[in-house]
Tab-separated table of C-alpha atoms and ligand atoms in Angstrom:
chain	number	residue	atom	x	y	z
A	1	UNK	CA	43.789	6.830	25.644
A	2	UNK	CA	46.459	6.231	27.788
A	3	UNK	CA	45.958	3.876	30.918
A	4	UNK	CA	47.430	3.567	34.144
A	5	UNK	CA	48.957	0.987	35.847
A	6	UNK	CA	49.727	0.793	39.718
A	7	UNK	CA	51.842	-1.728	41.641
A	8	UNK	CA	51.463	-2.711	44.853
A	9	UNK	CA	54.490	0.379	46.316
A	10	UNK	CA	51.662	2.149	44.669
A	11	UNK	CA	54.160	3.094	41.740
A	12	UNK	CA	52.290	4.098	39.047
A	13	UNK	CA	52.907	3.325	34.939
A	14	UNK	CA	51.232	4.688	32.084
A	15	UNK	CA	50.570	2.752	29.214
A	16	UNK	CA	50.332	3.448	25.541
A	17	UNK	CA	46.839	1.530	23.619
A	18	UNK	CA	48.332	-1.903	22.721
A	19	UNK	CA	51.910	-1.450	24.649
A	20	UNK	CA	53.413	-4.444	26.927
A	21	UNK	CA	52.975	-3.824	30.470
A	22	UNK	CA	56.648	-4.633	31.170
A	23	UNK	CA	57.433	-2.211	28.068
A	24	UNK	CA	55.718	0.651	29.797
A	25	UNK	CA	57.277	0.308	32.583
A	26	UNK	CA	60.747	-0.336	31.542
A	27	UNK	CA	60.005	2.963	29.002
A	28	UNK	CA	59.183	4.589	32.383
A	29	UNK	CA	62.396	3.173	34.186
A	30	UNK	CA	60.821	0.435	35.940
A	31	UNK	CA	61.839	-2.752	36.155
A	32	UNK	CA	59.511	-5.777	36.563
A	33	UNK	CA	60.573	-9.282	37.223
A	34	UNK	CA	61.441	-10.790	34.173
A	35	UNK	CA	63.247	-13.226	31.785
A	36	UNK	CA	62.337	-14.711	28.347
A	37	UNK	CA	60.136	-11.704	27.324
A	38	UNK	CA	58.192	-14.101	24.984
A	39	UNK	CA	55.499	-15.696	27.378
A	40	UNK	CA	57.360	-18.885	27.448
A	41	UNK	CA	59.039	-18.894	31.183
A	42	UNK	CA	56.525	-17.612	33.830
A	43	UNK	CA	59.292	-15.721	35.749
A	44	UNK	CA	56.986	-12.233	34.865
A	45	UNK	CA	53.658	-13.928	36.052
A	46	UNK	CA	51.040	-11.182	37.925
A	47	UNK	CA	47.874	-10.843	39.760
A	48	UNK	CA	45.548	-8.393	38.151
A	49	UNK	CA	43.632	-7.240	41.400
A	50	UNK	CA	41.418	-4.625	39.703
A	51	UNK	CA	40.766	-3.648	35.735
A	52	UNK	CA	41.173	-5.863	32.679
A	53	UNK	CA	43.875	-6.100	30.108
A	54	UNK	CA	44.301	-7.749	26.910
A	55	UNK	CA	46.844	-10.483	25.896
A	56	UNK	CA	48.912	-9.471	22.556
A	57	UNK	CA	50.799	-12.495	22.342
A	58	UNK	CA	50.130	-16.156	23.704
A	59	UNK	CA	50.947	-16.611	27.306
A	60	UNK	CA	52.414	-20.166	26.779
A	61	UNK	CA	53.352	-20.595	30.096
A	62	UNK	CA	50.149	-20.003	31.784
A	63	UNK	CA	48.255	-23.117	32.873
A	64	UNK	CA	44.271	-22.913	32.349
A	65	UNK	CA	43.839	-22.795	36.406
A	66	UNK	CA	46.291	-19.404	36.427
A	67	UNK	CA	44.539	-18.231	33.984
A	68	UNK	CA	41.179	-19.130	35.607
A	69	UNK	CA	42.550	-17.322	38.889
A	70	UNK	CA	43.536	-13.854	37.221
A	71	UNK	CA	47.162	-14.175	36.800
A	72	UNK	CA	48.160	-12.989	33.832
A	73	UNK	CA	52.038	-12.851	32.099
A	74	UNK	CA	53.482	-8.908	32.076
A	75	UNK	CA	55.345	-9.459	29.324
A	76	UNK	CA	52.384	-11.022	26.850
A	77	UNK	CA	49.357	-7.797	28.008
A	78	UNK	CA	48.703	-4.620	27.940
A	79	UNK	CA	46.132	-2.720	29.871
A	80	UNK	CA	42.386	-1.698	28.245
A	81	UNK	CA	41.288	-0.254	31.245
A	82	UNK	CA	43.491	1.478	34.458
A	83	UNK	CA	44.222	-1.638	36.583
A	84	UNK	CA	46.034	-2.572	39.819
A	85	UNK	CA	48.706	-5.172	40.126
A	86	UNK	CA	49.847	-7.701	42.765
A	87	UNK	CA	53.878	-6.849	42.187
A	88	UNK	CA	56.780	-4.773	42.686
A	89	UNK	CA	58.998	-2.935	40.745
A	90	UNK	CA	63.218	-3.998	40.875
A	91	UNK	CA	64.575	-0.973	42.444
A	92	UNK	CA	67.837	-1.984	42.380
A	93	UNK	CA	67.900	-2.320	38.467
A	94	UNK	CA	65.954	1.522	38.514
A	95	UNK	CA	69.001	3.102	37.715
A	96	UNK	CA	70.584	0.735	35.226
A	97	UNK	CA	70.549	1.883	32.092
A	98	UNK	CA	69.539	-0.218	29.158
A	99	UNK	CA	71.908	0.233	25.788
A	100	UNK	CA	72.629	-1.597	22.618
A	101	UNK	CA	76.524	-1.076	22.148
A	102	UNK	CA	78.568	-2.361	19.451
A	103	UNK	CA	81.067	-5.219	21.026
A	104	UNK	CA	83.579	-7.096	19.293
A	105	UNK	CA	84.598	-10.597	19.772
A	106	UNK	CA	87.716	-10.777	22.041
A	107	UNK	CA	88.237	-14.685	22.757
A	108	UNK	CA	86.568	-17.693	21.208
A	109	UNK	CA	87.263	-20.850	23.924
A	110	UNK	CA	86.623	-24.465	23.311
A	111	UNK	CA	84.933	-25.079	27.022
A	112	UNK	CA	83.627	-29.233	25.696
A	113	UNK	CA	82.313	-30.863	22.952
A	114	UNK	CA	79.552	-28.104	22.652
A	115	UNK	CA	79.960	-25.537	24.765
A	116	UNK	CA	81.948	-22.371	23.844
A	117	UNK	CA	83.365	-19.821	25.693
A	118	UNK	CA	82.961	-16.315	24.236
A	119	UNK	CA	84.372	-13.238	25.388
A	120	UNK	CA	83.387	-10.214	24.246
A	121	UNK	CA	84.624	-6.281	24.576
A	122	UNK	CA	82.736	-3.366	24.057
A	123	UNK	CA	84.522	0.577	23.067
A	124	UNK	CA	86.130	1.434	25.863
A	125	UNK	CA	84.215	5.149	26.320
A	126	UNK	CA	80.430	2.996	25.424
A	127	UNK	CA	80.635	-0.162	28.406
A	128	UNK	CA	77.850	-1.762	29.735
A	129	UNK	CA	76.737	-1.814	33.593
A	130	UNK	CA	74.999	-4.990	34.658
A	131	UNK	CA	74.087	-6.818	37.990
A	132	UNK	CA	75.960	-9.920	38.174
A	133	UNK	CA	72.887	-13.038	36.958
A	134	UNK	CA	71.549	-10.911	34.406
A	135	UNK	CA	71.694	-11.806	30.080
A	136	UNK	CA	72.415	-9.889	27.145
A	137	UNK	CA	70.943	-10.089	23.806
A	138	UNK	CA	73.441	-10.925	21.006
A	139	UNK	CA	72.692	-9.274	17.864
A	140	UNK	CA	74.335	-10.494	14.988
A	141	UNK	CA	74.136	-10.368	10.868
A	142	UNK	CA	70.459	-9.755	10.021
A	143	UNK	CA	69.659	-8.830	12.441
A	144	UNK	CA	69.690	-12.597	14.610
A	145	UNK	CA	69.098	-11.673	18.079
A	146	UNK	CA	69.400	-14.416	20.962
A	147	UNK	CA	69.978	-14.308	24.647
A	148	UNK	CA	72.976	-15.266	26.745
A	149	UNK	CA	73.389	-14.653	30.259
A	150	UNK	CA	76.852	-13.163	31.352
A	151	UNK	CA	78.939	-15.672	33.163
A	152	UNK	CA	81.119	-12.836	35.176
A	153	UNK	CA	80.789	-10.442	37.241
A	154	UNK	CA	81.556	-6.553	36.403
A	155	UNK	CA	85.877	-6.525	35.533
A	156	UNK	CA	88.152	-3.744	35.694
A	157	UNK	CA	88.720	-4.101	32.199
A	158	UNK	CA	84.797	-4.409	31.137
A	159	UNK	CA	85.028	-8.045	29.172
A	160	UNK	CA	81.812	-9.819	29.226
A	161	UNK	CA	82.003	-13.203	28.910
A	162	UNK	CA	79.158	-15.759	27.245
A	163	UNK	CA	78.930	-19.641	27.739
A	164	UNK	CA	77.126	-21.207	24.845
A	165	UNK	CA	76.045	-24.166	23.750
A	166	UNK	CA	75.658	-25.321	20.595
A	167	UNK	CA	71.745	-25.925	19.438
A	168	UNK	CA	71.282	-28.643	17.436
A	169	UNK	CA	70.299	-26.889	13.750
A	170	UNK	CA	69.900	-23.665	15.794
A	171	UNK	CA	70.910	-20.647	13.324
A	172	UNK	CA	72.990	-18.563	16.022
A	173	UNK	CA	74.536	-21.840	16.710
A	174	UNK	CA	75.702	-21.758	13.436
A	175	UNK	CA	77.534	-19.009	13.839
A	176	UNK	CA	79.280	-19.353	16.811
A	177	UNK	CA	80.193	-23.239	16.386
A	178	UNK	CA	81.176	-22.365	12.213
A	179	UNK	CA	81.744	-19.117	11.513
A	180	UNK	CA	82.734	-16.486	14.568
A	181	UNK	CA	86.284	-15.806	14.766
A	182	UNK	CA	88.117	-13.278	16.633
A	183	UNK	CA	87.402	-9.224	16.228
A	184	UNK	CA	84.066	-10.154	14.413
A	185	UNK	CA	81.750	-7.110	15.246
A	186	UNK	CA	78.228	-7.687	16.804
A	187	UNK	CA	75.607	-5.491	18.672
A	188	UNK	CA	74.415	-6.335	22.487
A	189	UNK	CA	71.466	-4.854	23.804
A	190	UNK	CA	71.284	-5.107	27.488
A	191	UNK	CA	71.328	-5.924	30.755
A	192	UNK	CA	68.402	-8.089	30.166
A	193	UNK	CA	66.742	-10.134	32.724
A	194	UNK	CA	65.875	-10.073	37.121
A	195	UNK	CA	68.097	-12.903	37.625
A	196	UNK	CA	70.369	-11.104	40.129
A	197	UNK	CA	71.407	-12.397	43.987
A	198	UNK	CA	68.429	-10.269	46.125
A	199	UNK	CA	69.652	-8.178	49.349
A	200	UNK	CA	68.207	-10.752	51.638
A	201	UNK	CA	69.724	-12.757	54.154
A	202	UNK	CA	69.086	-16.692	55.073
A	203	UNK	CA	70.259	-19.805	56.046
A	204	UNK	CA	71.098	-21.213	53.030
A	205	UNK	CA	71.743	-19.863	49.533
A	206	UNK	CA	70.895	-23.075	47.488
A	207	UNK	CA	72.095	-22.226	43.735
A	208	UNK	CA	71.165	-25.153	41.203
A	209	UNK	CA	72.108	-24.872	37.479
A	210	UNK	CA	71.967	-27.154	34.399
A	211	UNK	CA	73.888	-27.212	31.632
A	212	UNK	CA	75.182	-23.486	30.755
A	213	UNK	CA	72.809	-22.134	32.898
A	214	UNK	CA	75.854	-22.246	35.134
A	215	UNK	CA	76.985	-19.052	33.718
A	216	UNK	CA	74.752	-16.103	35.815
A	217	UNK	CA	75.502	-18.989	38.553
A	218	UNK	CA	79.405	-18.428	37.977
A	219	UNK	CA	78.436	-14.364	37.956
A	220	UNK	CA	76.666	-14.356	41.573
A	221	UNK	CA	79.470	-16.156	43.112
A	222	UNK	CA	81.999	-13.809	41.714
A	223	UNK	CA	79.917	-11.342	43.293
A	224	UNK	CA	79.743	-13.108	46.351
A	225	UNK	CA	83.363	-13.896	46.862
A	226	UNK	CA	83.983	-9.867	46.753
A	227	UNK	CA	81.598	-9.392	50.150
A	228	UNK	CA	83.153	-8.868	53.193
A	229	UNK	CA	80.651	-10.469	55.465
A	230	UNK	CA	78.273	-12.925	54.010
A	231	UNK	CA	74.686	-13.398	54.620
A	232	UNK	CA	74.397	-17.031	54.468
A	233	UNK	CA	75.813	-19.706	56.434
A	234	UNK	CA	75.931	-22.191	54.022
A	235	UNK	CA	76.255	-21.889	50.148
A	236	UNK	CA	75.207	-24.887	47.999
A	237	UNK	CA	76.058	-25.195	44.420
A	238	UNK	CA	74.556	-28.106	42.183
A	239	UNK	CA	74.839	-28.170	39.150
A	240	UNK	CA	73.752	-30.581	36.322
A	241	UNK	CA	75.062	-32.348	33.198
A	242	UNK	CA	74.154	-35.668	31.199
A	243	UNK	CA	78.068	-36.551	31.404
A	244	UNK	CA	81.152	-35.609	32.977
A	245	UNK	CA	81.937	-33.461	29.344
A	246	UNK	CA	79.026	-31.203	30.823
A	247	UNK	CA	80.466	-30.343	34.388
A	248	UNK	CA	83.215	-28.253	32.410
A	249	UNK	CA	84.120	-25.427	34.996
A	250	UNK	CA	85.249	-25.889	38.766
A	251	UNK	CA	84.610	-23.420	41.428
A	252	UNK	CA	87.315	-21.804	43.177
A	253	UNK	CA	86.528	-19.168	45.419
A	254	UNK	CA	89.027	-17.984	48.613
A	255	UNK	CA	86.248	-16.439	50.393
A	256	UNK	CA	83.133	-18.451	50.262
A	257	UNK	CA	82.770	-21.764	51.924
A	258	UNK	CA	81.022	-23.464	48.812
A	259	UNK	CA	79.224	-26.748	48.955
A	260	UNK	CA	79.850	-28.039	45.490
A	261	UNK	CA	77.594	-30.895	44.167
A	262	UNK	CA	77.956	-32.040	41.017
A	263	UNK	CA	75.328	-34.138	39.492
A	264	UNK	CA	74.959	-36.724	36.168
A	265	UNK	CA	71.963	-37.924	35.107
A	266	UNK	CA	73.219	-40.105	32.441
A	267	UNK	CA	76.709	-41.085	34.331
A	268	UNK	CA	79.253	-43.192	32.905
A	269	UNK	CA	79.819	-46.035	35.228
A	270	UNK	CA	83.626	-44.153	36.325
A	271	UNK	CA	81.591	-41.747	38.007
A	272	UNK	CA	81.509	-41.244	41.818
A	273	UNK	CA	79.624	-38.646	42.417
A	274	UNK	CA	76.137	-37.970	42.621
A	275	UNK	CA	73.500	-39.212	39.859
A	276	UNK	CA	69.727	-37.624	39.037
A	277	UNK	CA	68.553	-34.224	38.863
A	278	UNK	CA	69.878	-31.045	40.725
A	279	UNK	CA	66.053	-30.778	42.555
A	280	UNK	CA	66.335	-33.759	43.606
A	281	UNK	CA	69.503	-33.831	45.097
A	282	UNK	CA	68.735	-31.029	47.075
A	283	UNK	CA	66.055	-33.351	49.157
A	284	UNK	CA	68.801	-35.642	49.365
A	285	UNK	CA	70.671	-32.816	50.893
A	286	UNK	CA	68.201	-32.725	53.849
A	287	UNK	CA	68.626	-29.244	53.618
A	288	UNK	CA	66.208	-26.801	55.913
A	289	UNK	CA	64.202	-25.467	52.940
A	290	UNK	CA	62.006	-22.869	55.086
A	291	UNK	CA	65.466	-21.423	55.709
A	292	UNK	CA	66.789	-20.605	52.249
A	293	UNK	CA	66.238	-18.708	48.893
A	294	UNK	CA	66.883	-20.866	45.739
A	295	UNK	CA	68.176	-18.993	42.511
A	296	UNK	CA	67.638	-21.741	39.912
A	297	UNK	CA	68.872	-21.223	36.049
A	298	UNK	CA	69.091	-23.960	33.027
A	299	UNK	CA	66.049	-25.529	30.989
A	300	UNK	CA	62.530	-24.679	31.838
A	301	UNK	CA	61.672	-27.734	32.500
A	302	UNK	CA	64.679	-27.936	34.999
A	303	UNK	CA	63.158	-24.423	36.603
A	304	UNK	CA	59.949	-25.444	36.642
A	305	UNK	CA	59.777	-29.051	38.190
A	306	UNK	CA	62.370	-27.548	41.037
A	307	UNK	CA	60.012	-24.798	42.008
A	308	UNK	CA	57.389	-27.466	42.042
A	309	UNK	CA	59.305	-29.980	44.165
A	310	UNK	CA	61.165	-27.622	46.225
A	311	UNK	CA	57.811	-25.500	47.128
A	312	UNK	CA	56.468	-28.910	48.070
A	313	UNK	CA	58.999	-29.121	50.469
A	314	UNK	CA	58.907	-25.762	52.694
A	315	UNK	CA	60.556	-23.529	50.086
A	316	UNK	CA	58.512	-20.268	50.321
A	317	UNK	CA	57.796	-19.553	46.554
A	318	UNK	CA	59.255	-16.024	46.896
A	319	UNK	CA	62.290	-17.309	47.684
A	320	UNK	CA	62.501	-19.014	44.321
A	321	UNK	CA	64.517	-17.169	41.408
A	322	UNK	CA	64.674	-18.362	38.235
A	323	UNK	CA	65.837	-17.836	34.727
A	324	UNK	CA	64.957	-20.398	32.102
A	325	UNK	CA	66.868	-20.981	28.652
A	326	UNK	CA	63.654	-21.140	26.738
A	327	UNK	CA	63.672	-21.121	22.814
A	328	UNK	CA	63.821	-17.355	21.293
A	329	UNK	CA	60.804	-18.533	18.593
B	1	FAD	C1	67.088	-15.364	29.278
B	1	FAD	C2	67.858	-16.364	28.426
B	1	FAD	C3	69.207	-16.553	28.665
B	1	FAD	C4	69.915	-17.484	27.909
B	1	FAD	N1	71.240	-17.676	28.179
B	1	FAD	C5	71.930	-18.612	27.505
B	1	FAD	C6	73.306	-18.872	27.811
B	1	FAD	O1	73.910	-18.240	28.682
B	1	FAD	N2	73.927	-19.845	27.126
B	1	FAD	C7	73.290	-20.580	26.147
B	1	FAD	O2	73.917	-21.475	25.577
B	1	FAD	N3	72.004	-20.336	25.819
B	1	FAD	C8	71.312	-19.371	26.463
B	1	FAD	N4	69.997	-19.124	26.133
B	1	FAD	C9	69.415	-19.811	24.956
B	1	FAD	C10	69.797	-19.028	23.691
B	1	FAD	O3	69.226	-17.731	23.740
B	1	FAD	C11	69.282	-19.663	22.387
B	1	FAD	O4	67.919	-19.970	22.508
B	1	FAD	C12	70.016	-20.920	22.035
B	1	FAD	O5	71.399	-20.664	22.022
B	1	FAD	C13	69.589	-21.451	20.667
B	1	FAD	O6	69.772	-20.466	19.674
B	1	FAD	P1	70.042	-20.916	18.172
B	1	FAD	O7	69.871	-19.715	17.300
B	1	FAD	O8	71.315	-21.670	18.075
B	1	FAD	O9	68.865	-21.945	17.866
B	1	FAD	P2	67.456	-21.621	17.116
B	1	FAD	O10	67.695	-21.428	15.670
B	1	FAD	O11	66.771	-20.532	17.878
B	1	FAD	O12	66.681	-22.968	17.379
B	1	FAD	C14	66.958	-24.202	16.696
B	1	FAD	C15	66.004	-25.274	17.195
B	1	FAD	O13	66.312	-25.622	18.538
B	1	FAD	C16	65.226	-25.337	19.420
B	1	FAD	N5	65.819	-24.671	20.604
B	1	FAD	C17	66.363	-23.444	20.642
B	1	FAD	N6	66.826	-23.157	21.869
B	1	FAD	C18	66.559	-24.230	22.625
B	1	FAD	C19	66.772	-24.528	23.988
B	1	FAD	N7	67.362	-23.640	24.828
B	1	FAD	N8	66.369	-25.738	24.431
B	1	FAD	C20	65.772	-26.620	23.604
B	1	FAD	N9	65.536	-26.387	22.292
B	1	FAD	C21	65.915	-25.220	21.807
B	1	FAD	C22	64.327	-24.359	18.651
B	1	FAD	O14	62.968	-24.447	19.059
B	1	FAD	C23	64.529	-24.799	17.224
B	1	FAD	O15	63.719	-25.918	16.937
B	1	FAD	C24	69.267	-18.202	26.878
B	1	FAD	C25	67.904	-17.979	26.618
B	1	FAD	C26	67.207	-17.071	27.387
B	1	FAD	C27	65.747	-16.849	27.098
B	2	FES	S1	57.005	-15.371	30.377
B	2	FES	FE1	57.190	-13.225	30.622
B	2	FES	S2	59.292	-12.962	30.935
B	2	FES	FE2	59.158	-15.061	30.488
């Protein structure tokens, strides 16, 4: 028998026997934080305040103490009995529509050693609508399906471009590094992903990235550049590499007076800039930390240890976003 599920708006879901929680919803046009899907970020993490559900697939990101206090992952339960949860729905994403479209591959640029720079163009009557932060999934032959985050915001002429990085041995990796060439034809399903700049005003926008988790980064401020007035009075971007190969994009934005950090944390001697990890280096900052919202994307471990740190230090935890670049298996 069907169950029901209500958030805390009082927005109610109803589940199928055995269905995800955030596939129920998103079935019913609601949109619950999320990111990896597969249990291994924690972005979907919930309070189960009444009822009891069942978990379908291992919540790997789930320490035994959450797990001791009821929290349970959205994306890795469903519900055996009606229950009530601690969370909101996105409404902003409400009205997004979901689609897998056929795209084609429009540009294939080397951005370093091993990142690439993919663009890709879908029919021009079939285009995809997207919040600037959020991923697609790539499908390609046989169906291999991984997840890259956009690195633009919305264009007139509806290109999406991907920043990827080669995986060592990593089969999609294969592809793109070996094989992909230009007008190749792939499926997308998407937009994927919460990972979107929030309608909420502060200080301080403090944006940290590692790696090619730049890219959603690179979307928001994009975004950002097009407002008229902005809500922050100070925007900080740091961003991460091992070496100077890794900080391969500058920011160059007329309207927004960008702090631009970037940060090595295996730098050659040349370097001059600043060394460690982007968490850190916001402490360094001395940055008022009960006055800003932190959107953080790049490894987990990277996503993690910063909400950690940054919590520590007068962050309020809802003013942490995050999107990790975990493993698809
Ligand atoms: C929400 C989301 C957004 C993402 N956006 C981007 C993006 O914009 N750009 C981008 O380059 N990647 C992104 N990724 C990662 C991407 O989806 C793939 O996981 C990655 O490209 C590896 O795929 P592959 O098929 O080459 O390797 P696989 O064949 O899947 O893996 C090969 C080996 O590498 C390990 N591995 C795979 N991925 C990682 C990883 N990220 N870190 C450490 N070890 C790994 C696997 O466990 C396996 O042992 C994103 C992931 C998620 C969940
Ligand atoms: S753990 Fe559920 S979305 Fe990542």
């Amino acid at each position: 028998m069907n169950k029901l599920i209500t958030l805390s708006n009082k927005k109610k879901i109803q589940s199928n026997i055995n269905e995800i929680i955030l596939t129920a919803a998103s079935r019913q046009n609601l949109v619950l934080e999320h990111s990896c899907r597969t249990g291994r970020c924690g972005v979907c993490k919930a309070s189960v305040l009444s009822g009891d559900t069942k978990a379908i697939k291992e919540e790997v990101s789930l320490t035994d103490d959450e797990k001791e206090k009821g929290l349970i992952l959205t994306c890795c339960r469903t519900a055996i009995t009606d229950i009530t949860l601690d969370i909101e729905d996105q409404a902003e994403l409400a009205n997004i529509e979901i689609k897998t479209l056929p795209c084609r591959v429009n540009k294939i640029t080397k951005l370093n050693n091993d990142v690439l720079e993919v663009t890709l163009r879908t029919p021009p009557n079939n285009t995809l609508e997207y919040l600037p932060g959020q991923y697609i999934d790539v499908i390609g032959a046989k169906g291999l399906r991984r997840s890259y985050s956009i690195a633009n915001a919305p264009r007139n002429d509806k290109k999406i471009i991907l920043n990827i990085r080669k995986v060592e041995n990593g089969e999609m990796s294969d592809y793109w590094f070996n094989q992909a060439k230009v007008n190749d034809l792939l499926r997308l399903e998407g937009p994927l992903g919460t990972f979107y700049l929030r309608d909420k005003a502060a200080q301080n926008l403090i944006l940290i990235a590692t790696g090619t988790g730049i890219a959603p980064i690179k979307a928001i401020l994009e975004k950002l550049e097009q407002y008229e007035t902005q809500q922050f009075k100070n925007i900080y971007l740091i961003w991460g590499g091992r070496t100077q190969q890794d900080i391969y994009w500058q920011p160059v934005f007329k309207n927004l007076l960008l702090k631009f950090i970037p940060v090595l944390s295996r730098a050659e001697d040349s370097w001059q800039g600043e060394k460690g990890y982007v968490q850190e280096i916001v402490l360094r900052n001395s940055i008022n930390l009960t006055e800003s919202i932190v959107y953080a994307c790049g490894s987990d471990r990277m996503t993690q240890s910063a909400k950690l740190l940054l919590t520590q230090n007068g962050l309020n935890e809802k003013d942490f976003y995050s999107d990790a670049f975990v493993s698809s298996n």
